[in-house]
Coordinates of C-alpha atoms and ligand atoms in Angstrom, one line a residue:
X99 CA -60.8 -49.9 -22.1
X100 CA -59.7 -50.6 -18.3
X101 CA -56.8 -48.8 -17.3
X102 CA -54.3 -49.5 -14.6
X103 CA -52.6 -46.3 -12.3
X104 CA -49.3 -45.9 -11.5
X105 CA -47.9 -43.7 -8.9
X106 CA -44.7 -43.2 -7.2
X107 CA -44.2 -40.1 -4.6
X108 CA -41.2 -38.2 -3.4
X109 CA -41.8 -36.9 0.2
X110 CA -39.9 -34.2 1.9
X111 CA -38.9 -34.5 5.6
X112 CA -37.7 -31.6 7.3
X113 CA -36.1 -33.4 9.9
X114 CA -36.0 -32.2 13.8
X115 CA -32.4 -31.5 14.5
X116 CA -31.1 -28.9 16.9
X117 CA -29.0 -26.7 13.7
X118 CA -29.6 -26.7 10.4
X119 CA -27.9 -28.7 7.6
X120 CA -24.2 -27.3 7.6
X121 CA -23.9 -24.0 10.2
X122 CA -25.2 -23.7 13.8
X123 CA -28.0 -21.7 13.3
X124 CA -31.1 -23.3 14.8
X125 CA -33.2 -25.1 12.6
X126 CA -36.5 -24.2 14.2
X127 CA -37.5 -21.2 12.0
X128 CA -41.5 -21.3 12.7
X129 CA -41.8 -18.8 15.1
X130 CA -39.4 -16.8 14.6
X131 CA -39.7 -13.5 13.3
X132 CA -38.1 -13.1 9.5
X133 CA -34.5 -13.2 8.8
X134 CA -33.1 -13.9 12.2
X135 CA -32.0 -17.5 11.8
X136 CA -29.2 -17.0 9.4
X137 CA -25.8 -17.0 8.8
X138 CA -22.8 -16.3 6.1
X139 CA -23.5 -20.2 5.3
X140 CA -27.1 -19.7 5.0
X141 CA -27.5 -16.5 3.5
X142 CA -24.7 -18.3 0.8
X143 CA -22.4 -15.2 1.3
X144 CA -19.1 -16.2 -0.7
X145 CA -16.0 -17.6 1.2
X146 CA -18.8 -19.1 3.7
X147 CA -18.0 -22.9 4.2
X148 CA -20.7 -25.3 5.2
X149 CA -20.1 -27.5 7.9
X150 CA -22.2 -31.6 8.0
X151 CA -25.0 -32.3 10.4
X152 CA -23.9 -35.5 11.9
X153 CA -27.4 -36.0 14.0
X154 CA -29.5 -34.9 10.0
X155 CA -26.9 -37.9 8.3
X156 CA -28.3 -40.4 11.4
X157 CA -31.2 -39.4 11.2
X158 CA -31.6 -40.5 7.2
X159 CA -30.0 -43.6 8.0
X160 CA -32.2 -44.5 10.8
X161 CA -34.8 -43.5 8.2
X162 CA -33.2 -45.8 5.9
X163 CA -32.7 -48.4 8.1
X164 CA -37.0 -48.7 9.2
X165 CA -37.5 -49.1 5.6
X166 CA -35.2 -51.5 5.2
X167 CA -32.6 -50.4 2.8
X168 CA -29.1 -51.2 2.4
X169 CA -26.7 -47.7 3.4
X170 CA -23.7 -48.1 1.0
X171 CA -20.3 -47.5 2.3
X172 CA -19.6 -45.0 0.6
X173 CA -21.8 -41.5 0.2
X174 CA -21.4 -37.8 -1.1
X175 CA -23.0 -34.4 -1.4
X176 CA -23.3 -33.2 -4.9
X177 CA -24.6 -29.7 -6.0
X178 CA -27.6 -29.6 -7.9
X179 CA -27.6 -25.6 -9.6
X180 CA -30.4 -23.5 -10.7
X181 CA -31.4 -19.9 -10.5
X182 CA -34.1 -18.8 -8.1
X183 CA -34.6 -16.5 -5.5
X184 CA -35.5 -18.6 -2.6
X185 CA -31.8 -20.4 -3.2
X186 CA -29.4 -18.0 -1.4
X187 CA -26.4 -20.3 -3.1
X188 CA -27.7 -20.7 -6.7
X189 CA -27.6 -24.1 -6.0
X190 CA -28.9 -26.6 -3.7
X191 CA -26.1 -28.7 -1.7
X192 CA -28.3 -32.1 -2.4
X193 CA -27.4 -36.0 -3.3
X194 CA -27.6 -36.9 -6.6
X195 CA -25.8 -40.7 -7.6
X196 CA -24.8 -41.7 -3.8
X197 CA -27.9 -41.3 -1.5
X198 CA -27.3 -42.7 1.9
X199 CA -30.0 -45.3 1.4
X200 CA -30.8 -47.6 -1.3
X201 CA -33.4 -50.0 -2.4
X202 CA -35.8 -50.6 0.8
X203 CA -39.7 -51.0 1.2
X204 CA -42.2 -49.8 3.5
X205 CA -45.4 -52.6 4.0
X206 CA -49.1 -50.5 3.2
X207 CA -52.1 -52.5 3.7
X208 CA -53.2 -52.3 -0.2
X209 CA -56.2 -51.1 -1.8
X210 CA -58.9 -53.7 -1.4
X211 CA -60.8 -51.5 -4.3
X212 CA -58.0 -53.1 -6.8
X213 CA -58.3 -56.2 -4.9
X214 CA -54.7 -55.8 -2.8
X215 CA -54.0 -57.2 0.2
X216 CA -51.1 -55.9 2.7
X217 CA -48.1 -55.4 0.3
X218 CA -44.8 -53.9 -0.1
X219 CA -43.9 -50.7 -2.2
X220 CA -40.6 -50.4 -2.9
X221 CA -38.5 -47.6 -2.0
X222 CA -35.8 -46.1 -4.2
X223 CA -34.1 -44.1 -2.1
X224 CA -33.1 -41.8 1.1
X225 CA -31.4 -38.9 0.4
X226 CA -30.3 -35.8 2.3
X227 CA -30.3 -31.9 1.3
X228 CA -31.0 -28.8 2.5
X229 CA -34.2 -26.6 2.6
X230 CA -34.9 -23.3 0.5
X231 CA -35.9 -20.1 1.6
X232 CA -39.3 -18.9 2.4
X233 CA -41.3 -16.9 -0.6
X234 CA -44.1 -15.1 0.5
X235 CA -45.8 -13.1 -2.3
X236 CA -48.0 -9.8 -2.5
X237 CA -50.0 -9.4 -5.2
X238 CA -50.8 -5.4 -6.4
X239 CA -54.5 -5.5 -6.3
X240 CA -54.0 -3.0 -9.5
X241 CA -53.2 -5.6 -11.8
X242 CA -49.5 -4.7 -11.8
X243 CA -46.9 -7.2 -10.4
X244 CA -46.9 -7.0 -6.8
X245 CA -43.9 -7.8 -4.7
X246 CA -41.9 -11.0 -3.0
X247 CA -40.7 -11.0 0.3
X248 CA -38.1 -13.6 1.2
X249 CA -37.6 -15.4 5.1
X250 CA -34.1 -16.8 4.8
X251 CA -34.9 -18.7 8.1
X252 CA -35.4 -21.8 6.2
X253 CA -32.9 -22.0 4.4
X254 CA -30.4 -24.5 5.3
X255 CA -32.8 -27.1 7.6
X256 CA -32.1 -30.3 6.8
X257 CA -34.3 -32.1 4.4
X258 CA -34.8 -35.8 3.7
X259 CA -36.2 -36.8 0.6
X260 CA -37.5 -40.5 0.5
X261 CA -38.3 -41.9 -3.3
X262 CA -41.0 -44.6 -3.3
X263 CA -40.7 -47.1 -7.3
X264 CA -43.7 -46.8 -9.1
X265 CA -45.2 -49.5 -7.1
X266 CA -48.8 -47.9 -6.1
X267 CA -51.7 -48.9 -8.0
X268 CA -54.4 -46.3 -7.2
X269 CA -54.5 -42.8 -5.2
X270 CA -56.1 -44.8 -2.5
X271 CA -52.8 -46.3 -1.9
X272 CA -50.7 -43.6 -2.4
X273 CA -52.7 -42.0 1.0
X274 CA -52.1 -45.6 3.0
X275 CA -48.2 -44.9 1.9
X276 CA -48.5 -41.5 3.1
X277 CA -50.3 -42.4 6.3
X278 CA -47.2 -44.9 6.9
X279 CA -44.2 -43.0 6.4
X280 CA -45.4 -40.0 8.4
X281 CA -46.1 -42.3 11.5
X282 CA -42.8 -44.0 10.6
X283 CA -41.2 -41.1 10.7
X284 CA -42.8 -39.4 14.0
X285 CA -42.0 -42.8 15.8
X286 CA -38.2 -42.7 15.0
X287 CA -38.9 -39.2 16.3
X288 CA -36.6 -37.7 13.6
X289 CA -39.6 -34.9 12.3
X290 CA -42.5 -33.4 13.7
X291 CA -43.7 -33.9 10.5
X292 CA -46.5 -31.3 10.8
X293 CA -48.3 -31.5 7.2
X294 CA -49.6 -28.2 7.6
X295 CA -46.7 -26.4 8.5
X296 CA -45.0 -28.2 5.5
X297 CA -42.6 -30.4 7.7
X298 CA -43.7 -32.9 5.6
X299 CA -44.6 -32.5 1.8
X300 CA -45.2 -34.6 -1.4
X301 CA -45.0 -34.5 -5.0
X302 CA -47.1 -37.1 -6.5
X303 CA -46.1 -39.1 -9.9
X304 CA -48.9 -40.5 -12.1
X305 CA -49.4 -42.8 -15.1
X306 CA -51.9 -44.8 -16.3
X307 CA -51.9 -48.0 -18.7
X308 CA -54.0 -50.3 -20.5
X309 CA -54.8 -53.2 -17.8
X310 CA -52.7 -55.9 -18.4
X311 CA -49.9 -53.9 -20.0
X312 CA -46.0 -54.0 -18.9
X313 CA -44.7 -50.5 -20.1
X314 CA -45.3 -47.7 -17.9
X315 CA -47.1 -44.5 -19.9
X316 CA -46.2 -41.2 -19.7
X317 CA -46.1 -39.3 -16.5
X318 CA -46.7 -36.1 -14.9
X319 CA -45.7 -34.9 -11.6
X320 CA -48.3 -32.9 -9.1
X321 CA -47.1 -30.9 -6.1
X322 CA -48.6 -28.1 -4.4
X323 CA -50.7 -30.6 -2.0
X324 CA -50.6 -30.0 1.5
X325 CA -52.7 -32.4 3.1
X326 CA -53.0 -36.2 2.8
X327 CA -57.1 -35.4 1.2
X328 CA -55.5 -33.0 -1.0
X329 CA -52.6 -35.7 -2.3
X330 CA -55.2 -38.3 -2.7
X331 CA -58.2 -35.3 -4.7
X332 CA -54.9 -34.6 -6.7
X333 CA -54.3 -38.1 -7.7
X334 CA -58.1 -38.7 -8.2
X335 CA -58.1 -36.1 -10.6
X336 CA -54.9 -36.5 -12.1
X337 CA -56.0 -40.1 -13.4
X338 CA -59.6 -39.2 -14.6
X339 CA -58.0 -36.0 -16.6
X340 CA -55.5 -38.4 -18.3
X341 CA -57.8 -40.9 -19.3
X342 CA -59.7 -38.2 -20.5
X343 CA -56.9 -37.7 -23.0
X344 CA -56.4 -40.9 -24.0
X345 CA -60.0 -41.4 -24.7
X346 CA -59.9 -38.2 -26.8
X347 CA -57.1 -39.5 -28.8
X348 CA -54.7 -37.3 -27.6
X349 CA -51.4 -38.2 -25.4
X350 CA -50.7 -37.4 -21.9
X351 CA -48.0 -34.5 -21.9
X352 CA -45.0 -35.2 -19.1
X353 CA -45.1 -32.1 -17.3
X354 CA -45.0 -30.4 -13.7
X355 CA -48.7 -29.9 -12.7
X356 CA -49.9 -27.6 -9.1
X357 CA -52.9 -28.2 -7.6
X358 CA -55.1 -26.1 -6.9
X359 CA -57.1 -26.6 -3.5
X360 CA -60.1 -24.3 -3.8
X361 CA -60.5 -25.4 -7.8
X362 CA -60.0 -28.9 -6.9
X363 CA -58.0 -29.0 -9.9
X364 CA -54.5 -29.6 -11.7
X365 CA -52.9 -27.3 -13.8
X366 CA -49.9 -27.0 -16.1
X367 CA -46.8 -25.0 -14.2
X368 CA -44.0 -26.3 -16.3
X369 CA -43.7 -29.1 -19.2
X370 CA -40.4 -30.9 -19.8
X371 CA -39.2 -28.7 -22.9
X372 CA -38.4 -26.1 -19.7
X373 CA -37.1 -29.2 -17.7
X374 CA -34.2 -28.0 -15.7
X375 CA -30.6 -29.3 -16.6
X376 CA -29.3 -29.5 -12.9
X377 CA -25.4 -29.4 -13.8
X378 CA -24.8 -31.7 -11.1
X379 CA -21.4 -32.1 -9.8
X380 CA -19.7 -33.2 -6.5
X381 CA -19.8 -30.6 -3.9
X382 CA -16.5 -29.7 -3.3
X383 CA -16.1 -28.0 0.2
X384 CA -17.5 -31.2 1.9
X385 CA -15.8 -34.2 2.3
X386 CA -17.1 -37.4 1.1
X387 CA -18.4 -39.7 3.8
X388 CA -17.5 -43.1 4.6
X389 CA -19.8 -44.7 7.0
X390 CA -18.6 -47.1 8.7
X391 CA -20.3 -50.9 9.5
X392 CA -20.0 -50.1 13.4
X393 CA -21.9 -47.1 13.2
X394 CA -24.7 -48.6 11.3
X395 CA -24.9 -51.3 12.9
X396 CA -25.2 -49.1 16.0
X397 CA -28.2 -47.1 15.2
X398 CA -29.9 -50.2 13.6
X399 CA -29.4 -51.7 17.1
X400 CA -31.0 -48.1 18.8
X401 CA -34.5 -48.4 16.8
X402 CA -37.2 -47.7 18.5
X403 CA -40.7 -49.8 17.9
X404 CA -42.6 -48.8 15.3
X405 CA -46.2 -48.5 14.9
X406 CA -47.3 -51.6 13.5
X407 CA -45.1 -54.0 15.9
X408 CA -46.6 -51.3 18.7
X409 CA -50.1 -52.3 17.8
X410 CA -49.7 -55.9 17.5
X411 CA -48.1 -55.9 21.2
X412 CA -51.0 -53.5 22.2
X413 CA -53.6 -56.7 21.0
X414 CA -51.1 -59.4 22.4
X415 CA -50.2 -57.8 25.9
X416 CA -52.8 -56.1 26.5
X417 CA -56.3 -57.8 25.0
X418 CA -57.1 -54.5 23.4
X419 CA -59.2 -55.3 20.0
X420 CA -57.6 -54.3 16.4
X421 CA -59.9 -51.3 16.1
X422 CA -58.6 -49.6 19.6
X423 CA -54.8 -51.1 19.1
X424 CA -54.9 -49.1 16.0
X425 CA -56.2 -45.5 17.3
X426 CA -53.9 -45.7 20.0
X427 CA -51.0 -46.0 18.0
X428 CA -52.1 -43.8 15.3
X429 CA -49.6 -41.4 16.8
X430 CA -46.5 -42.1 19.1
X431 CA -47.6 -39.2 21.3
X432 CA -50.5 -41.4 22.2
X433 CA -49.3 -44.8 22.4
X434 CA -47.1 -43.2 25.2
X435 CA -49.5 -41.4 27.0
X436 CA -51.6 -45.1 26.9
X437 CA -48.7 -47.2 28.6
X438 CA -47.4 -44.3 31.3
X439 CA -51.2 -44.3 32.0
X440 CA -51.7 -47.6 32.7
X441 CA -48.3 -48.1 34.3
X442 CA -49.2 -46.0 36.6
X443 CA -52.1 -48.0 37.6
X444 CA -51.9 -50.7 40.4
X445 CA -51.3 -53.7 38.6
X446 CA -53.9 -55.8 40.1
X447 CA -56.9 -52.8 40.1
X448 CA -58.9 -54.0 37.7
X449 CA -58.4 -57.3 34.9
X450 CA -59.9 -54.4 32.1
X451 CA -57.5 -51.7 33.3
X452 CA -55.9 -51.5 29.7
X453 CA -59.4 -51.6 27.6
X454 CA -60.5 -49.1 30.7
X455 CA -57.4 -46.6 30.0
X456 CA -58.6 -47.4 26.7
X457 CA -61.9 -45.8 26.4
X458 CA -61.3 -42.8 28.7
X459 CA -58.0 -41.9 26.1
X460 CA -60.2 -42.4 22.9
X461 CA -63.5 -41.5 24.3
X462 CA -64.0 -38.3 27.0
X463 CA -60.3 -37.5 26.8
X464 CA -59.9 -37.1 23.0
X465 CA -63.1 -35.4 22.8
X466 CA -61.7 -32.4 25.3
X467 CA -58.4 -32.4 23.3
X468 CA -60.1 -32.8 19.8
X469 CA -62.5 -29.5 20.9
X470 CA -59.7 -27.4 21.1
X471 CA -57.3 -28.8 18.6
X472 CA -54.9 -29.7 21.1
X473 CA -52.4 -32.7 20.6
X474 CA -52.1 -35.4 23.5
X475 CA -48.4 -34.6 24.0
X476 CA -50.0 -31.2 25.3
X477 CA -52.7 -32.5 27.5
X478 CA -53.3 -30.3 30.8
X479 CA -54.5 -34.0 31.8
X480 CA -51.3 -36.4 32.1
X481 CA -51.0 -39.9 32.3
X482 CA -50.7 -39.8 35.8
X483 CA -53.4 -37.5 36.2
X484 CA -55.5 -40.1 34.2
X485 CA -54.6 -43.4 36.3
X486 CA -55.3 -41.3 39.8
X487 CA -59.1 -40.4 38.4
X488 CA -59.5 -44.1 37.6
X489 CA -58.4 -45.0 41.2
X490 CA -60.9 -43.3 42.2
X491 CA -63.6 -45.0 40.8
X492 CA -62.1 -48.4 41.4
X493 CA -61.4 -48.2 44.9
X494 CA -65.7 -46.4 45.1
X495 CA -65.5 -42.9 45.5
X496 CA -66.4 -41.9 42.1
X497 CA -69.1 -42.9 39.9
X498 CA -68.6 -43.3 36.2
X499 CA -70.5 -40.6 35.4
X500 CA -69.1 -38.9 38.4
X501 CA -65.8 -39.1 36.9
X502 CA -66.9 -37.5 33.4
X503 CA -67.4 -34.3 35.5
X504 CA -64.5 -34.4 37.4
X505 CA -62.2 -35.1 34.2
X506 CA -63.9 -32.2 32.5
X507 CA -63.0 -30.4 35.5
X508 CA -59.1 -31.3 35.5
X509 CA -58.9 -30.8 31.9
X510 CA -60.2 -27.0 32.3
X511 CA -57.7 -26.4 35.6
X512 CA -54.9 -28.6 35.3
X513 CA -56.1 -29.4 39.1
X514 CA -55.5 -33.6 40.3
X515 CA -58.3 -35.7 40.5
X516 CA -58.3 -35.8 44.7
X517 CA -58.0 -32.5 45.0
X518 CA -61.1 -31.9 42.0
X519 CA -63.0 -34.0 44.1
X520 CA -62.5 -32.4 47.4
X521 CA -63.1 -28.8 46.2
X522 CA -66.1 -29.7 44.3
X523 CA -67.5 -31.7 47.1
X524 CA -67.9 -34.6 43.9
X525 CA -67.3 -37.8 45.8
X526 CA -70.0 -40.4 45.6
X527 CA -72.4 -41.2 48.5
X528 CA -72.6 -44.3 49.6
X529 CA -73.5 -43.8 53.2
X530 CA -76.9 -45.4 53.1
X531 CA -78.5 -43.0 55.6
X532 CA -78.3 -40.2 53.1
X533 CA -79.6 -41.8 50.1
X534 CA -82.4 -43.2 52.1
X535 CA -83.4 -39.5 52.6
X536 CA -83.0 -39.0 49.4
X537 CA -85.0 -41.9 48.8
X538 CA -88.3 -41.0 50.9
X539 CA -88.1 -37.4 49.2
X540 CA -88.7 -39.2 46.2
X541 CA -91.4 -41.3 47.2
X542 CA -92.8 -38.3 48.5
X543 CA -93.1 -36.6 45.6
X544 CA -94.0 -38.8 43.1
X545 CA -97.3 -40.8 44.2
X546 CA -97.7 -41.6 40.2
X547 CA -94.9 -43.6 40.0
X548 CA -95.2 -45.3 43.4
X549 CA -98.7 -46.0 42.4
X550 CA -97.2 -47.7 39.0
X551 CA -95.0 -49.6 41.0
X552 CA -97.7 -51.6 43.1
X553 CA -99.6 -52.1 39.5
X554 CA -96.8 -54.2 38.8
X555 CA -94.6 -51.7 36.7
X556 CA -91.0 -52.3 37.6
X557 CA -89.8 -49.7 35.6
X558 CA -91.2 -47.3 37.8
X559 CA -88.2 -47.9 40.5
X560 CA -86.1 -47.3 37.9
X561 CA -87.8 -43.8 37.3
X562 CA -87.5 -43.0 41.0
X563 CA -83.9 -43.8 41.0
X564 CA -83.0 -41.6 38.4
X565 CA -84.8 -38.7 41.0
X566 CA -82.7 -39.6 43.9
X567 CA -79.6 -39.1 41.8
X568 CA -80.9 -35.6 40.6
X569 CA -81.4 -35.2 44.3
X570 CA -78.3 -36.3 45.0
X571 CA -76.9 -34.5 42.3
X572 CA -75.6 -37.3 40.5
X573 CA -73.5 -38.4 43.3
X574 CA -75.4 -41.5 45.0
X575 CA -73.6 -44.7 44.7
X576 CA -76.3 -46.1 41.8
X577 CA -76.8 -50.0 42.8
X578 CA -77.1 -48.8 46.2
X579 CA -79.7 -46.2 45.4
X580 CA -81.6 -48.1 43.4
X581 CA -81.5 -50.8 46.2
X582 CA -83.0 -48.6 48.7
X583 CA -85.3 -47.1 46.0
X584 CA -87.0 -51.1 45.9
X585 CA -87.0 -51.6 49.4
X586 CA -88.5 -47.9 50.0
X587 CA -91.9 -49.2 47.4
X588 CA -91.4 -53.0 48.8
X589 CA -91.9 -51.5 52.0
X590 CA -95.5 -49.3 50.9
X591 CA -97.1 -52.3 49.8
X592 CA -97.6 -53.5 53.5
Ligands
ADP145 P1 -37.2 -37.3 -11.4 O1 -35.8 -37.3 -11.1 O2 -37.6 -36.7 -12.7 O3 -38.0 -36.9 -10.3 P2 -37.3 -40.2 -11.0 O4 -37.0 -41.3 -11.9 O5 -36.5 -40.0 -9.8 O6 -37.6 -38.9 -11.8 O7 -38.8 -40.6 -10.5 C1 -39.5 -39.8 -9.6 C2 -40.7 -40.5 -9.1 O8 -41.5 -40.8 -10.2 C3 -40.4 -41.8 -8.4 O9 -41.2 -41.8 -7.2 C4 -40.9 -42.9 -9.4 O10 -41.4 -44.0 -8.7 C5 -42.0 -42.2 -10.1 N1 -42.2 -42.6 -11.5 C6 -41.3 -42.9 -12.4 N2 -41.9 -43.3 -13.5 C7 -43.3 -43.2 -13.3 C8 -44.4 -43.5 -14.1 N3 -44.4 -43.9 -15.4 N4 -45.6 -43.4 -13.5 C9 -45.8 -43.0 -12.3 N5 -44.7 -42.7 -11.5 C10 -43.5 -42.8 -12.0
MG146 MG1 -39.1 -35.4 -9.3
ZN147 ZN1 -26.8 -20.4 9.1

């Protein structure tokens, strides 16, 4: 039997305002040391009343707005209730039947595995709500319970929950979704969206079917994953453990399943018997909102350029190939750093400048930053740093190779190219007096190769070249040494 997968993901967005959700306390918790962010709101003291977020309410619309979804006129907060101890309230102040967007898509480019091409997967929903606290727990290496600690610092950030349909049809998919969203969401600039430090995060919805079939089958739900390998190993598994079932006769079980990273495995945390009865109702110390048409129209107006327009501008404007087009604007961090670069370049240095800025961002540059995990947003290199090292070898005073030093070099010290080249005494030679002693040094010393040469063996000049620039250490100006290299042997054969 061929089966079909399903899959439809909820992602959390902690999104980057300045406060959190409804009181002034600042939503950056990260660093902060436990329990200093809060507040009667967000410590849910009674009496406390919560206040809206009007940049967190934007912020989903804008969201809403990139993936194309209609925001109704009308929206609420509702309160969604259960017990547990990272929920100062008892309940989370969430959206339940009036999210602030409705009915959008976002385009993936499809699973050629299944045979998809680029296609659109529907998107349920935006909503807003607020984050939980922070549950750390200690285990009693006795066998005994251990102990909790809980950093109320989260609680209250702004959280944007974004419902895809069941519209992907394999885990491969569900990562190309992923990918997506998170560089959507990073070029509105609304979240940092740092996987690892759970900025972003996704529960994962699967079913399978006979192929062919029109009724969805049962589903579980998979969370715990929290990287875009471990959501797509989840989903792998996930599929192959429910056929599984179905091949053994038995029927998949809708239920809450964890994963477990260093298993690589699934397993049962809660089945719907224990599902949770939310006892949702309207909150009722915020007011309703009604957004008006202006407003909407406003920020759809204000959206910056995402990704995929970026990249086809990036091939159009710029003659840069698919392949580079879509590393550079794999993040908006670089896509920036690529155009201040190359703005800051004369215009008329070079016809390749672009394709040049190119390869020194994805090559020697990323290299450094990948070494020490460093994001291009933090390079001690900036753009302008870049364009001036490229000057230099344009206008001749660096070689390329030259220039691999010198960037090494203003990546370790922050220094500017100039002043790199100054204090290292780096600039290339290209006063032909001093490469033709470098030259006659050469021929000097190696009689072997200068006797190869008058054989007839060409490459021999090359050989001798590549002395002069260890003489030279590396700095000759390379045609001009090898010139002088050929007329230094021309010159013995007389
Ligand atoms: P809940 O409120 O229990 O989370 P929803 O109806 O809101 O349920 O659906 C949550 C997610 O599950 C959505 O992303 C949806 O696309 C997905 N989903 C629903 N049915 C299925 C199914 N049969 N197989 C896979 N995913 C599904
Ligand atoms: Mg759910
Ligand atoms: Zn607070």
């Amino acid at each position: 039997m061929q089966y079909e997968t399903v899959i439809g993901l909820e992602v959390h967005v902690q999104l980057d305002t300045r406060s959190k959700m409804f009181c002034g306390c600042p939503a950056d918790y990260q660093d902060a040391e436990p329990n200093t962010r809060t507040c009667p709101v967000c410590l849910g003291l009674p009496g406390a009343l919560p206040v809206i977020n009007r940049r967190a309410v934007e912020y989903t619309m804008m969201t809403g707005l990139a993936l194309h979804c209609s925001i109704p006129d009308f929206t609420k907060f509702d309160r969604k209730n259960y017990p547990y101890p990272d929920l100062m309230k008892g309940y989370q102040i969430s959206q339940y039947d009036l999210p602030l967007a409705l009915d959008g898509y976002l385009e993936i480019d499809g699973d050629p595995g299944i045979g998809h091409d680029r296609r659109r997967i529907g998107v349920e929903r935006v909503h807003l709500e607020e984050d939980v606290a922070k549950m750390q727990h200690f285990p009693d290496g006795d066998g005994g319970e251990g102990y909790s600690l809980v950093d109320v610092n989260r609680s209250g950030v702004p959280l944007m929950e974004v419902v895809s349909k069941p519209d992907l049809r394999s885990p491969e998919e569900a990562r190309q979704y992923l990918t997506s969203l998170h560089s959507l969401v990073q070029y509105l600039g609304v979240s940092t969206a740092n996987m690892q430090d759970g900025n972003f995060r996704c529960d994962a919805n699967v079913s399978i079917r006979p192929m062919g079939s029109d009724t969805f089958g049962t589903r579980t739900e998979v969370k715990n994953m929290n990287s875009f390998r471990s959501v797509f190993q989840a989903l792998e598994y996930e599929v192959e453990r429910q056929r599984r079932v179905i091949e053994d006769g038995g029927q998949v079980v809708q239920e809450t399943r964890g994963w477990v990273d260093d298993r690589e495995v699934t397993v049962s945390q809660r089945s719907k018997e224990y599902a949770h009865d939310y006892r949702y109702f309207p909150e009722p110390d915020l007011p309703p909102l009604n957004i008006g048409r202006d407003w909407v129209a406003q920020l759809q107006t204000a959206l910056p350029e995402l990704a995929p327009q970026r990249k086809a501008r990036f091939m159009a404007d710029y003659g840069l190939s698919d392949y580079d087009a879509d590393l550079l604007t794999g993040s908006r961090a670089m896509a920036d750093y690529f155009e201040s670069a190359l703005s800051e370049l004369n215009p008329d240095a070079s016809p390749d400048a672009a394709k040049e800025v190119a390869n020194w961002i994805l090559g020697d540059l990323s290299r450094l930053l990948n070494q020490d995990h460093r994001d291009i947003a933090t390079s001690p290199v900036t753009p302008a740093g870049l364009s001036d090292l490229l000057s230099l070898i344009s206008d001749g005073t660096l070689s390329t190779s030259l220039a691999k030093t010198v960037l090494e070099e203003m990546y370790a010290t922050g220094g500017n190219a100039a002043d790199v080249v100054e204090e290292k005494g780096l600039a290339q030679i290209s006063d032909t007096g001093a490469i033709e002693t470098a030259v006659a040094e050469a021929i000097a010393a190696n009689p072997k190769a200068v006797a190869d040469y008058l054989d007839g063996k060409e490459n021999a000049a090359r050989f001798l070249m590549g002395q002069v620039m260890r003489i030279t250490k590396g700095q000759a100006q390379p045609e001009l040494a090898l010139r002088l290299v050929q007329e230094g042997l021309e010159a013995q054969k007389g």
